[in-house]
Short mmCIF file of C-alpha atoms in Angstrom, two decimals:
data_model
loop_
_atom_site.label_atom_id
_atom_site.label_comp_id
_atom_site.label_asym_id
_atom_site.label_seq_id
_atom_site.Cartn_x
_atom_site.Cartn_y
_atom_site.Cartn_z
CA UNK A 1 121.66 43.85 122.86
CA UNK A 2 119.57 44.18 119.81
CA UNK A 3 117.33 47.06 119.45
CA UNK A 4 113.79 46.01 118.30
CA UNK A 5 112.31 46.65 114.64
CA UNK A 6 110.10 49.95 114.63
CA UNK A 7 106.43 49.08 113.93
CA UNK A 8 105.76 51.01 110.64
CA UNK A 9 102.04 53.00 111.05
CA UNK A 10 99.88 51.02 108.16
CA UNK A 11 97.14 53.67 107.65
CA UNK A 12 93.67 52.51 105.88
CA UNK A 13 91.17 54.33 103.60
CA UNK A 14 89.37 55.53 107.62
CA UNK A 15 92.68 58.03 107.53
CA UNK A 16 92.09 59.32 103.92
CA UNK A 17 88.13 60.09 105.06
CA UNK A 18 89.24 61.57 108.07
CA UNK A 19 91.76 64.33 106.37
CA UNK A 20 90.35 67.78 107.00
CA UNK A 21 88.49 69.46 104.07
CA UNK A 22 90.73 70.55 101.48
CA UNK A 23 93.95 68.07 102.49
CA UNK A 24 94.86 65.54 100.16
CA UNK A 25 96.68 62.39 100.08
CA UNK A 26 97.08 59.37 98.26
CA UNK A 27 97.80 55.86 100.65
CA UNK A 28 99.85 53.03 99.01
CA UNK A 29 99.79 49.49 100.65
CA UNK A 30 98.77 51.13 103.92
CA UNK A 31 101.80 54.28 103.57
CA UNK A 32 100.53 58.20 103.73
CA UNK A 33 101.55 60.58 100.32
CA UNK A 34 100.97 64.29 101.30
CA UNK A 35 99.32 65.70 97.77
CA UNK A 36 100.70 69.33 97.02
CA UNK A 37 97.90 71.22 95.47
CA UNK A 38 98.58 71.76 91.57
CA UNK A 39 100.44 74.89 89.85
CA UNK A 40 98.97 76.40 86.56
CA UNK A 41 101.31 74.75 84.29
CA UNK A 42 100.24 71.39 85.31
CA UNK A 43 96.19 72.51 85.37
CA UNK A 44 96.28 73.22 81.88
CA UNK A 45 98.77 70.27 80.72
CA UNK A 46 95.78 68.02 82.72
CA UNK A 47 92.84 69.85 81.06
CA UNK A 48 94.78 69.79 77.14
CA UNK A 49 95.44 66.09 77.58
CA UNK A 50 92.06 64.91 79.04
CA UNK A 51 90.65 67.18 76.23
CA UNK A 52 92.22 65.67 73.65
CA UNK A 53 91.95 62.25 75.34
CA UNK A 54 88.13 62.37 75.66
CA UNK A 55 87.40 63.82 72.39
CA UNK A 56 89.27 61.20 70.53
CA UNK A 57 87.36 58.16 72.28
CA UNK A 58 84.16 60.37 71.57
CA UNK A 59 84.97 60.26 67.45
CA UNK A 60 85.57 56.81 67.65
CA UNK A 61 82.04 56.26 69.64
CA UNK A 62 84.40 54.49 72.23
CA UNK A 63 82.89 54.53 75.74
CA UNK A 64 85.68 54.88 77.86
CA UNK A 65 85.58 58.11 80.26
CA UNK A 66 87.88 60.39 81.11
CA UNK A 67 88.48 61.44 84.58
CA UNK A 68 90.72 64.12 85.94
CA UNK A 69 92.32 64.41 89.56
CA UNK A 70 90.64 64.77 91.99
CA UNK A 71 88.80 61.36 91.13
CA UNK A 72 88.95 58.10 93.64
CA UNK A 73 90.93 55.30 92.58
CA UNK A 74 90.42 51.89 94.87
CA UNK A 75 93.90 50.21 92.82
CA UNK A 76 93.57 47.24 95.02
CA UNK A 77 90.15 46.82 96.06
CA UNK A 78 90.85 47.17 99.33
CA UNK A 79 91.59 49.39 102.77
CA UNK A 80 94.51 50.25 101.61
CA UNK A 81 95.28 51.46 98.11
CA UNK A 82 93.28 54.72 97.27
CA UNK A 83 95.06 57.39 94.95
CA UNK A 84 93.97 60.08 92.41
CA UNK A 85 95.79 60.07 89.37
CA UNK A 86 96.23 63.51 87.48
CA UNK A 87 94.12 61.54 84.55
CA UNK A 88 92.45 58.43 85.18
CA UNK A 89 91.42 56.68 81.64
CA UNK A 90 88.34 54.00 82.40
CA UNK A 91 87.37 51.49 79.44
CA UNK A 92 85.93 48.68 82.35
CA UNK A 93 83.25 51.17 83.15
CA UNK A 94 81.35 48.23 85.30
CA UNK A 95 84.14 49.26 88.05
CA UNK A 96 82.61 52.77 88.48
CA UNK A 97 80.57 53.52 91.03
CA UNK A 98 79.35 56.78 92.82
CA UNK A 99 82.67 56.98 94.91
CA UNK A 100 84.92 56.84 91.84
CA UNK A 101 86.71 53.33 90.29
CA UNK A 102 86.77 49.58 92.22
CA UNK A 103 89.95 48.35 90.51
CA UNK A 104 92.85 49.96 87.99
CA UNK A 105 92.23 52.48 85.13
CA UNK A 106 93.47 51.40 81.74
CA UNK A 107 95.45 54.15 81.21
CA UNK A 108 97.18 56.40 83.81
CA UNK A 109 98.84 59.94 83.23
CA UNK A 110 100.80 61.92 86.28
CA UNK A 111 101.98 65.03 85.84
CA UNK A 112 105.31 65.29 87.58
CA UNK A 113 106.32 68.20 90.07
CA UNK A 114 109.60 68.18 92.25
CA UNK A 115 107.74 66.92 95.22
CA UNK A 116 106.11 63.91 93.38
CA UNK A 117 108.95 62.90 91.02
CA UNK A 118 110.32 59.92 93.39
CA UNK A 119 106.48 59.04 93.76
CA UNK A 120 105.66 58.49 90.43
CA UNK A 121 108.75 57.39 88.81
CA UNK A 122 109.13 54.51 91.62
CA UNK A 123 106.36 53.64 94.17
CA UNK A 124 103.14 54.59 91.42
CA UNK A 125 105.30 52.99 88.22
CA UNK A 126 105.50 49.77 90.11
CA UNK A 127 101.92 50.10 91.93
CA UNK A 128 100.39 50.76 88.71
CA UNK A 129 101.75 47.86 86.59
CA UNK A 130 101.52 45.08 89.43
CA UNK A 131 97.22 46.37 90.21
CA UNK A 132 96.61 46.02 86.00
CA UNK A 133 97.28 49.18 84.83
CA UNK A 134 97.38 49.26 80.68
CA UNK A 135 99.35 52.20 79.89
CA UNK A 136 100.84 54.62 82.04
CA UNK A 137 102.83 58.29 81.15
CA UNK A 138 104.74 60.54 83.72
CA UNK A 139 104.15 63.84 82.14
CA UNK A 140 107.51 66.01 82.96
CA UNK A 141 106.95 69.45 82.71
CA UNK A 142 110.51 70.67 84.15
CA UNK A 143 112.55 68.59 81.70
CA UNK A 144 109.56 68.44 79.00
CA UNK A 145 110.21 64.61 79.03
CA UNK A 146 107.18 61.92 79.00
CA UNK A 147 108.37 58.41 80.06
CA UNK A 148 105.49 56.18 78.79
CA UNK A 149 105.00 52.79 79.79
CA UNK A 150 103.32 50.16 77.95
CA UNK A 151 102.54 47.51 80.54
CA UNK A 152 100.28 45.25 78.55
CA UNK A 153 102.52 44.71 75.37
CA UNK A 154 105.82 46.23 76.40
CA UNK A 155 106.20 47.40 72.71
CA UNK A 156 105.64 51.07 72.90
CA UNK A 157 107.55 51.50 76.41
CA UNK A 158 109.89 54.36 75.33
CA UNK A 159 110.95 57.77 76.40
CA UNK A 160 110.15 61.16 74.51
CA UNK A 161 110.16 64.82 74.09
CA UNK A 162 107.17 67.35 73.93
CA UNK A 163 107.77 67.58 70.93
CA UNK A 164 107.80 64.47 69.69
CA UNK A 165 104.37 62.48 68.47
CA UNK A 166 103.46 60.46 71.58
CA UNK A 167 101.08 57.29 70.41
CA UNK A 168 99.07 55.58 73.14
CA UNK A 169 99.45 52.00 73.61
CA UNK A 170 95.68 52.23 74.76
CA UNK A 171 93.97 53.49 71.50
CA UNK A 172 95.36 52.87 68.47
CA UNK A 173 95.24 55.63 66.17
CA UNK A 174 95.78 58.45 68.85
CA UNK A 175 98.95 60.53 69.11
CA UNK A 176 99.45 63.34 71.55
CA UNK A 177 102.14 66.18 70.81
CA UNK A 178 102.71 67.82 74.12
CA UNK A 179 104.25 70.88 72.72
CA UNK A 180 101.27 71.87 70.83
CA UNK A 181 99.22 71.82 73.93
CA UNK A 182 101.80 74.30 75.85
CA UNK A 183 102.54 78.19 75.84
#
């Protein structure tokens, strides 16, 4: 006798809205991802690279916009994609509205911590390059690694250090050094 298939729970953006004040989460094609509220380390890596981020495109006169978590991201258009990226990087600014963005930032950054690492380094790299995301980095802080991705070209894909100059696929021009930004 063959035991019947579990029906998985597919939860929709009326689960996210329903969270009680202060609870996070991030839904992927219809699955739950429990947000653990950020340490200090990660607050000011966020705040240095957005920083830097936003005053760059502000010399150039560029208008893309910077966002930091918590800001809504709709990935998929749809009931079941919403997340908040640690830095959301905007250049189709015709996709914001009130709520946050309808559709994928250009450039995505996520700070890694040990309970997102499997998150962002499998389910959010390949969620993020199949809904038209640019560029995206995992920023991690524990091994001082950034793995950047380069989804529109796949020239710059490449692994580095904080140390190491860290160009954007996304603006030409702009290199981040993480270890300047750090105690």
């Amino acid at each position: 006798m063959s035991m019947p298939l579990l029906n998985p729970t597919i939860y929709t953006l009326e689960y996210i809205y329903s969270l009680p004040e202060g609870q996070r989460a991030e839904l992927i094609d219809g699955q739950i991802y429990n947000m653990a509220p950020p340490n200090r380390i990660h607050q000011e890596i966020s705040f240095s690279l957005s920083r830097k981020i936003a005053d760059f495109i502000d010399s150039k006169k560029g208008t893309c916009r910077v966002y930091p978590a918590p800001f809504a991201v709709f990935l998929n258009q749809d009931d079941r994609n919403y997340v908040e990226p640690d830095i959301s990087v905007v250049c189709k600014t015709n996709q914001l509205n009130d709520k946050g963005l309808n559709g994928a930032p250009d450039w995505i950054i996520e700070i890694a911590s040990p309970g997102t690492k499997h998150v962002d380094y499998g389910v959010k790299l390949y969620k993020y390059r199949t809904a038209g995301v640019r560029e995206y980095w995992i920023v991690n802080p524990m091994t001082r690694i950034v793995n950047v991705y380069d989804f529109e070209h796949e020239i710059k894909t490449d692994q580095y250090t904080f140390q190491d100059e860290i160009p954007s696929c996304t603006f030409e021009g702009l290199a981040l050094r993480l270890g300047e930004l750090l105690p």
